[in-house]
Coordinates of C-alpha atoms in Angstrom, one line a residue:
M1 CA -0.2 -0.6 0.0
E2 CA 2.5 2.1 0.9
K3 CA 4.5 1.2 -2.6
K4 CA 1.6 2.0 -3.9
A5 CA 1.1 6.3 -2.6
N6 CA 5.0 6.3 -3.4
I7 CA 4.4 6.0 -6.8
A8 CA 1.2 7.0 -7.5
I9 CA 2.6 11.0 -5.5
P10 CA 5.5 11.3 -8.8
L11 CA 2.5 10.3 -11.0
G12 CA 0.9 12.9 -10.0
I13 CA 3.1 15.3 -10.2
T14 CA 4.4 14.8 -14.1
L15 CA 1.3 14.3 -14.8
S16 CA 0.9 17.7 -13.8
V17 CA 3.9 19.4 -15.2
L18 CA 2.9 18.1 -18.5
Y19 CA -0.4 18.8 -18.8
I20 CA 0.5 22.5 -18.1
I21 CA 3.4 22.1 -21.0
L22 CA 0.4 20.9 -23.2
A23 CA -2.2 23.1 -22.5
A24 CA -0.3 27.1 -22.3
R25 CA -1.4 29.3 -25.0
P26 CA 0.8 32.0 -25.2
L27 CA -1.9 34.9 -23.9
S28 CA -3.8 37.2 -27.2
K29 CA -1.7 40.8 -27.6
E30 CA -4.2 43.3 -26.9
A31 CA -4.6 46.7 -28.5
H32 CA -3.3 49.5 -26.3
F33 CA -3.3 53.5 -27.6
I34 CA -0.8 55.7 -26.9
S35 CA -2.1 59.6 -27.4
K36 CA 1.0 61.3 -29.7
W37 CA -0.8 65.0 -30.7
T38 CA -3.7 67.3 -30.8
V39 CA -3.7 70.0 -33.3
D40 CA -6.3 73.2 -34.4
A41 CA -7.7 71.9 -37.7
N42 CA -8.9 75.6 -38.4
R43 CA -5.5 76.7 -39.2
V44 CA -2.6 76.0 -41.1
S45 CA 0.0 75.1 -39.1
A46 CA 3.4 77.3 -39.0
N47 CA 5.6 74.6 -40.2
A48 CA 3.3 74.1 -43.0
E49 CA 6.4 74.2 -45.5
Q50 CA 7.7 71.1 -43.4
A51 CA 5.0 69.3 -44.9
A52 CA 6.3 69.3 -48.6
D53 CA 7.6 66.2 -48.9
K54 CA 5.7 64.5 -46.8
N55 CA 1.9 62.6 -47.1
K56 CA -1.3 64.3 -46.8
I57 CA -4.3 63.2 -45.5
P58 CA -7.5 64.7 -46.4
F59 CA -9.4 66.0 -44.1
K60 CA -13.5 67.1 -44.2
I61 CA -14.9 68.3 -40.5
G62 CA -18.3 70.2 -40.9
Q63 CA -17.5 73.3 -43.1
N64 CA -13.6 72.9 -43.1
A65 CA -11.6 70.6 -45.1
G66 CA -8.0 70.5 -45.9
Y67 CA -4.9 68.3 -45.4
F68 CA -2.4 66.8 -42.5
T69 CA 0.6 64.6 -42.4
E70 CA 1.3 62.2 -39.6
D71 CA 3.1 64.5 -37.2
G72 CA 0.7 66.9 -37.0
I73 CA 0.8 69.3 -39.6
I74 CA -1.8 71.0 -41.0
S75 CA -0.9 71.7 -44.4
N76 CA -3.7 73.3 -46.2
V77 CA -7.1 74.1 -44.6
F78 CA -10.4 75.9 -46.2
T79 CA -13.7 76.8 -45.9
F80 CA -15.9 75.4 -48.5
P81 CA -19.6 77.3 -48.7
Y82 CA -21.8 73.9 -50.1
K83 CA -19.5 70.7 -50.9
V84 CA -16.1 69.6 -51.2
T85 CA -15.2 66.0 -53.0
I86 CA -11.7 65.3 -51.4
S87 CA -9.5 62.6 -51.6
P88 CA -4.9 62.0 -51.0
S89 CA -4.6 63.6 -54.2
S90 CA -7.0 66.1 -55.1
Y91 CA -9.9 67.7 -54.2
A92 CA -13.1 70.2 -55.5
V93 CA -15.2 73.2 -53.8
Y94 CA -18.3 72.9 -55.7
G95 CA -21.8 74.2 -55.8
S96 CA -25.6 73.0 -56.6
N97 CA -24.7 74.1 -60.5
G98 CA -22.6 76.2 -62.4
K99 CA -19.3 74.8 -64.5
P100 CA -16.3 74.8 -64.9
I101 CA -15.4 73.3 -61.6
K102 CA -12.0 73.4 -60.6
F103 CA -9.9 70.6 -58.9
N104 CA -7.0 71.7 -56.7
N105 CA -3.7 69.8 -55.7
P106 CA -3.4 69.5 -51.8
D107 CA -1.0 72.4 -51.6
G108 CA -4.0 74.7 -52.8
S109 CA -2.6 75.0 -56.6
Q110 CA -4.6 74.3 -59.5
A111 CA -4.8 70.8 -60.8
G112 CA -7.1 71.4 -63.8
Q113 CA -11.2 72.0 -63.6
I114 CA -13.8 69.4 -65.3
E115 CA -16.0 71.9 -68.3
L116 CA -19.3 69.5 -67.8
E117 CA -21.5 70.1 -65.4
G118 CA -22.2 68.1 -62.9
F119 CA -21.1 66.9 -59.1
P120 CA -17.1 65.4 -59.1
F121 CA -16.6 62.6 -57.0
F122 CA -13.5 61.9 -56.2
Q123 CA -11.9 58.7 -54.7
Q124 CA -8.4 58.0 -53.7
D125 CA -6.5 58.9 -57.6
R126 CA -9.4 58.7 -59.4
K127 CA -11.8 61.4 -60.9
Y128 CA -15.6 60.3 -61.5
L129 CA -19.0 62.9 -62.1
M130 CA -22.4 63.0 -61.3
L131 CA -23.8 64.3 -64.2
P132 CA -27.4 66.2 -63.6
G133 CA -30.4 63.8 -63.5
G134 CA -28.9 62.1 -61.0
N135 CA -28.6 57.8 -63.4
A136 CA -25.4 58.9 -64.8
F137 CA -21.9 59.6 -64.5
S138 CA -18.5 59.8 -66.5
A139 CA -14.7 58.4 -65.6
L140 CA -12.4 61.5 -65.6
N141 CA -8.9 61.3 -67.2
D142 CA -6.1 63.4 -64.3
D143 CA -6.7 66.9 -66.6
G144 CA -10.7 66.8 -65.8
T145 CA -12.0 65.4 -69.3
V146 CA -13.9 62.5 -69.4
H147 CA -12.1 59.0 -70.5
W148 CA -15.5 57.0 -70.3
S149 CA -19.2 57.4 -69.3
F150 CA -22.0 55.7 -68.8
E151 CA -26.0 56.5 -68.5
N152 CA -29.1 54.3 -67.1
Y153 CA -32.5 55.4 -66.7
A154 CA -33.0 55.0 -63.0
P155 CA -30.6 57.2 -60.3
I156 CA -27.5 56.0 -59.0
T157 CA -28.1 55.9 -55.0
A158 CA -24.5 54.3 -54.5
F159 CA -21.8 54.4 -56.5
S160 CA -17.6 53.4 -56.0
S161 CA -14.8 52.1 -57.1
S162 CA -11.3 50.3 -57.0
E163 CA -8.1 50.6 -58.5
N164 CA -9.6 48.0 -61.3
G165 CA -13.4 48.4 -61.0
V166 CA -16.5 50.6 -60.8
I167 CA -19.9 49.9 -59.2
A168 CA -22.3 51.7 -59.5
G169 CA -26.3 50.7 -57.6
Y170 CA -29.6 52.4 -58.7
A171 CA -33.1 52.9 -57.2
D172 CA -34.6 50.0 -59.4
G173 CA -32.6 47.5 -57.9
T174 CA -30.1 47.2 -60.4
V175 CA -26.0 47.2 -59.7
I176 CA -23.6 47.4 -62.9
T177 CA -20.1 46.8 -62.6
F178 CA -17.4 48.5 -65.1
D179 CA -13.5 47.9 -65.8
N180 CA -11.9 50.9 -65.8
N181 CA -12.5 51.5 -69.5
G182 CA -16.4 51.5 -68.6
T183 CA -16.6 47.7 -69.9
I184 CA -19.4 46.5 -68.8
L185 CA -18.1 43.0 -66.5
D186 CA -21.7 42.6 -64.6
K187 CA -25.5 43.3 -64.6
Y188 CA -27.7 42.3 -61.7
S189 CA -30.7 42.7 -59.3
P190 CA -29.4 41.5 -55.9
G191 CA -34.1 41.6 -55.7
G192 CA -35.9 39.3 -52.5
S193 CA -37.3 42.9 -51.2
K194 CA -40.5 44.2 -51.2
Y195 CA -38.7 47.9 -52.8
E196 CA -35.4 47.2 -54.6
V197 CA -33.3 49.7 -53.9
I198 CA -29.2 49.8 -53.6
L199 CA -28.2 51.6 -50.6
G200 CA -24.3 50.3 -50.1
A201 CA -21.6 49.3 -53.6
A202 CA -18.4 47.9 -53.2
I203 CA -15.6 46.7 -55.1
S204 CA -13.0 44.7 -54.4
K205 CA -9.3 45.9 -55.4
D206 CA -8.4 43.0 -57.6
A207 CA -13.0 43.6 -59.1
K208 CA -13.3 39.7 -58.7
Y209 CA -15.8 40.4 -56.0
Y210 CA -18.6 43.0 -55.4
A211 CA -21.2 43.4 -52.6
T212 CA -24.5 45.4 -52.0
V213 CA -26.5 46.6 -49.5
S214 CA -30.7 46.9 -51.0
G215 CA -34.1 46.5 -50.0
Q216 CA -36.5 47.8 -47.3
D217 CA -39.2 45.3 -46.2
G218 CA -36.6 42.6 -47.0
Q219 CA -33.0 44.5 -46.3
R220 CA -30.9 41.9 -48.1
F221 CA -26.8 41.4 -48.6
V222 CA -25.3 39.5 -51.2
L223 CA -21.4 38.9 -52.1
A224 CA -20.9 38.3 -55.7
S225 CA -18.1 37.7 -58.0
R226 CA -17.2 37.4 -61.5
K227 CA -16.1 33.7 -62.4
N228 CA -15.2 32.5 -66.1
G229 CA -16.3 35.9 -67.5
T230 CA -20.2 35.6 -65.3
G231 CA -21.3 37.1 -62.6
T232 CA -22.4 34.4 -59.3
I233 CA -23.9 35.1 -56.2
E234 CA -21.6 33.3 -54.1
F235 CA -23.0 34.6 -50.3
H236 CA -26.6 36.1 -49.4
E237 CA -28.7 36.9 -46.1
F238 CA -31.5 38.9 -45.0
L239 CA -30.5 41.2 -42.3
K240 CA -33.0 41.4 -39.3
S241 CA -33.2 45.3 -38.9
S242 CA -33.1 47.7 -41.4
T243 CA -32.0 51.4 -42.3
S244 CA -33.4 53.6 -45.2
R245 CA -29.6 55.4 -45.4
Q246 CA -27.1 55.1 -47.7
V247 CA -24.5 52.6 -45.7
P248 CA -20.7 51.8 -45.8
V249 CA -19.6 48.8 -47.4
V250 CA -15.6 47.8 -47.6
F251 CA -13.7 45.1 -49.0
S252 CA -10.1 44.2 -47.2
E253 CA -7.5 45.4 -48.9
D254 CA -6.4 41.3 -49.9
S255 CA -9.9 40.3 -50.8
S256 CA -10.5 38.1 -47.8
R257 CA -13.0 39.9 -46.2
C258 CA -15.6 42.8 -46.9
F259 CA -17.9 44.3 -43.5
F260 CA -21.4 46.4 -44.4
A261 CA -23.1 48.5 -41.8
Y262 CA -26.9 48.1 -41.7
K263 CA -29.1 49.0 -38.8
D264 CA -27.2 49.2 -36.0
G265 CA -25.2 46.1 -36.5
L266 CA -22.2 46.1 -38.6
G267 CA -21.7 42.8 -41.0
V268 CA -18.0 40.8 -41.4
V269 CA -17.7 38.6 -43.8
D270 CA -15.1 35.8 -44.9
I271 CA -15.0 35.6 -48.3
S272 CA -12.6 32.0 -48.3
R273 CA -15.3 30.3 -45.9
L274 CA -18.6 32.1 -47.1
K275 CA -19.0 32.9 -42.8
I276 CA -20.9 35.8 -41.7
T277 CA -19.9 37.7 -38.2
H278 CA -22.3 39.7 -36.4
I279 CA -21.1 42.5 -34.7
K280 CA -24.2 44.8 -32.5
I281 CA -22.8 49.2 -33.2
N282 CA -25.2 51.6 -31.4
G283 CA -26.6 54.3 -33.9
A284 CA -26.0 54.6 -37.7
I285 CA -22.2 53.6 -39.1
L286 CA -20.3 56.5 -40.3
S287 CA -17.2 55.3 -41.3
I288 CA -15.9 51.7 -42.1
Q289 CA -12.0 51.5 -41.4
L290 CA -9.1 49.4 -41.6
S291 CA -5.2 49.4 -40.6
D292 CA -3.1 48.5 -43.3
D293 CA -2.8 44.9 -42.4
S294 CA -6.2 45.1 -42.4
D295 CA -5.7 43.4 -39.7
T296 CA -7.7 45.9 -36.7
V297 CA -10.7 47.7 -38.6
F298 CA -12.4 50.8 -36.4
I299 CA -15.9 52.2 -36.7
L300 CA -17.2 55.1 -36.0
S301 CA -21.2 55.5 -35.3
K302 CA -23.4 58.1 -34.2
T303 CA -26.2 58.2 -31.9
D304 CA -27.8 61.2 -30.3
G305 CA -25.2 63.5 -31.2
Q306 CA -22.3 61.4 -29.2
Y307 CA -20.0 59.6 -31.9
T308 CA -18.0 55.9 -30.9
V309 CA -15.1 55.0 -32.1
S310 CA -15.8 51.0 -32.1
V311 CA -12.3 48.6 -32.0
L312 CA -12.1 45.0 -34.4
E313 CA -9.0 42.8 -33.9
K314 CA -8.3 40.3 -36.5
Y315 CA -11.2 41.6 -38.3
S316 CA -14.3 40.6 -36.1
V317 CA -13.0 40.3 -32.4
Y318 CA -14.9 43.4 -30.7
T319 CA -12.1 44.7 -28.2
G320 CA -13.8 48.2 -27.1
S321 CA -14.9 51.3 -28.0
F322 CA -14.6 55.2 -26.9
S323 CA -17.1 57.9 -27.3
F324 CA -17.6 61.7 -27.4
K325 CA -19.5 64.7 -28.2
A326 CA -18.7 66.4 -31.1
D327 CA -21.1 68.4 -33.3
H328 CA -19.0 67.2 -36.5
A329 CA -16.5 64.3 -36.8
F330 CA -14.4 61.5 -38.8
I331 CA -11.4 59.2 -38.5
K332 CA -8.8 58.3 -40.5
V333 CA -6.1 54.6 -40.6
H334 CA -2.8 55.4 -41.6
S335 CA 0.0 53.1 -41.2
N336 CA 0.0 52.4 -37.2
K337 CA -2.4 55.2 -36.1
L338 CA -5.6 56.3 -35.7
F339 CA -6.6 60.4 -36.4
V340 CA -10.2 61.7 -34.9
G341 CA -11.4 65.0 -36.3
K342 CA -13.5 66.4 -33.6
D343 CA -15.3 69.9 -34.7
S344 CA -12.3 72.0 -35.0
S345 CA -9.6 69.8 -33.9
I346 CA -7.6 66.4 -34.8
S347 CA -5.9 63.7 -32.6
C348 CA -3.7 60.8 -33.1
M349 CA -2.9 57.6 -31.3
E350 CA -0.8 55.4 -32.5
F351 CA -2.1 51.8 -31.6
Q352 CA -0.2 48.7 -31.0
Y353 CA -0.6 45.0 -30.0
K354 CA 1.0 43.9 -26.4

């Protein structure tokens, strides 16, 4: 009996040690935010000339817009009386009518002008013009001249582009995708709703995937792909709650995930597995921003005058949020930095995993 006890004790210790070793898992790293700087967004920085060779990040807060750098230099700021479209490469201030429409470089110098009447839309280094009537648009060359145009009978209700394609959604529920030369890649209707209208649309960087949020009285998310020259619906889901407002839809840089907003929620679709994750986000989602590696996602939402920034890690793991009151706000992500605009200020927070 004593011999069995002598054997059991060391055996138990050995098994316990083995369990600890085999069961041990490295703790997941958490995102930590470090405040770096806050600047006045209403005035050009005293050292603005030092921003000449730096990347310019565009911003728009209320009726002010301009550019700033990662290290907090406001290189250009201006007030626009009606509307503005702004991208990293250029901006244009425009009214409800009139032509030509001049557009400028980030430093404020004129880059060119658009001779047609309409509403310009700039995205990255791409330029488009929504034509009067709302059912036609033109893709523009760098100098503002027309590269190609397309006219439909129904008004455009959602529009976006990527490096290799353009997607337009219409009030009648039709979706049309184009290559960069205006050739139609696909045309389809998601359907499934009593009132078919496209409220959000996106096309992936490689133009192989496109996604929409559509409809009233049966709101639906649809992910489609272009295979062998034809469009195929890869995944769809009817949403439990619906909204009548336009919503953001975003693909990750590597086209592995699609993010879309709906009423009080965010959908994240793993494209390779065709699996969806729903994350509750209170209020209207205004912006979905991805870090350079797409691993961290930031969502800006608004409820009754209060803005909330929610953070996701590994595409779809909710890790927390912070809120603030403001009349106007925006978020931008560049490198490992989150920039938050709040009324008259812009703040930089660096995020690290520890």
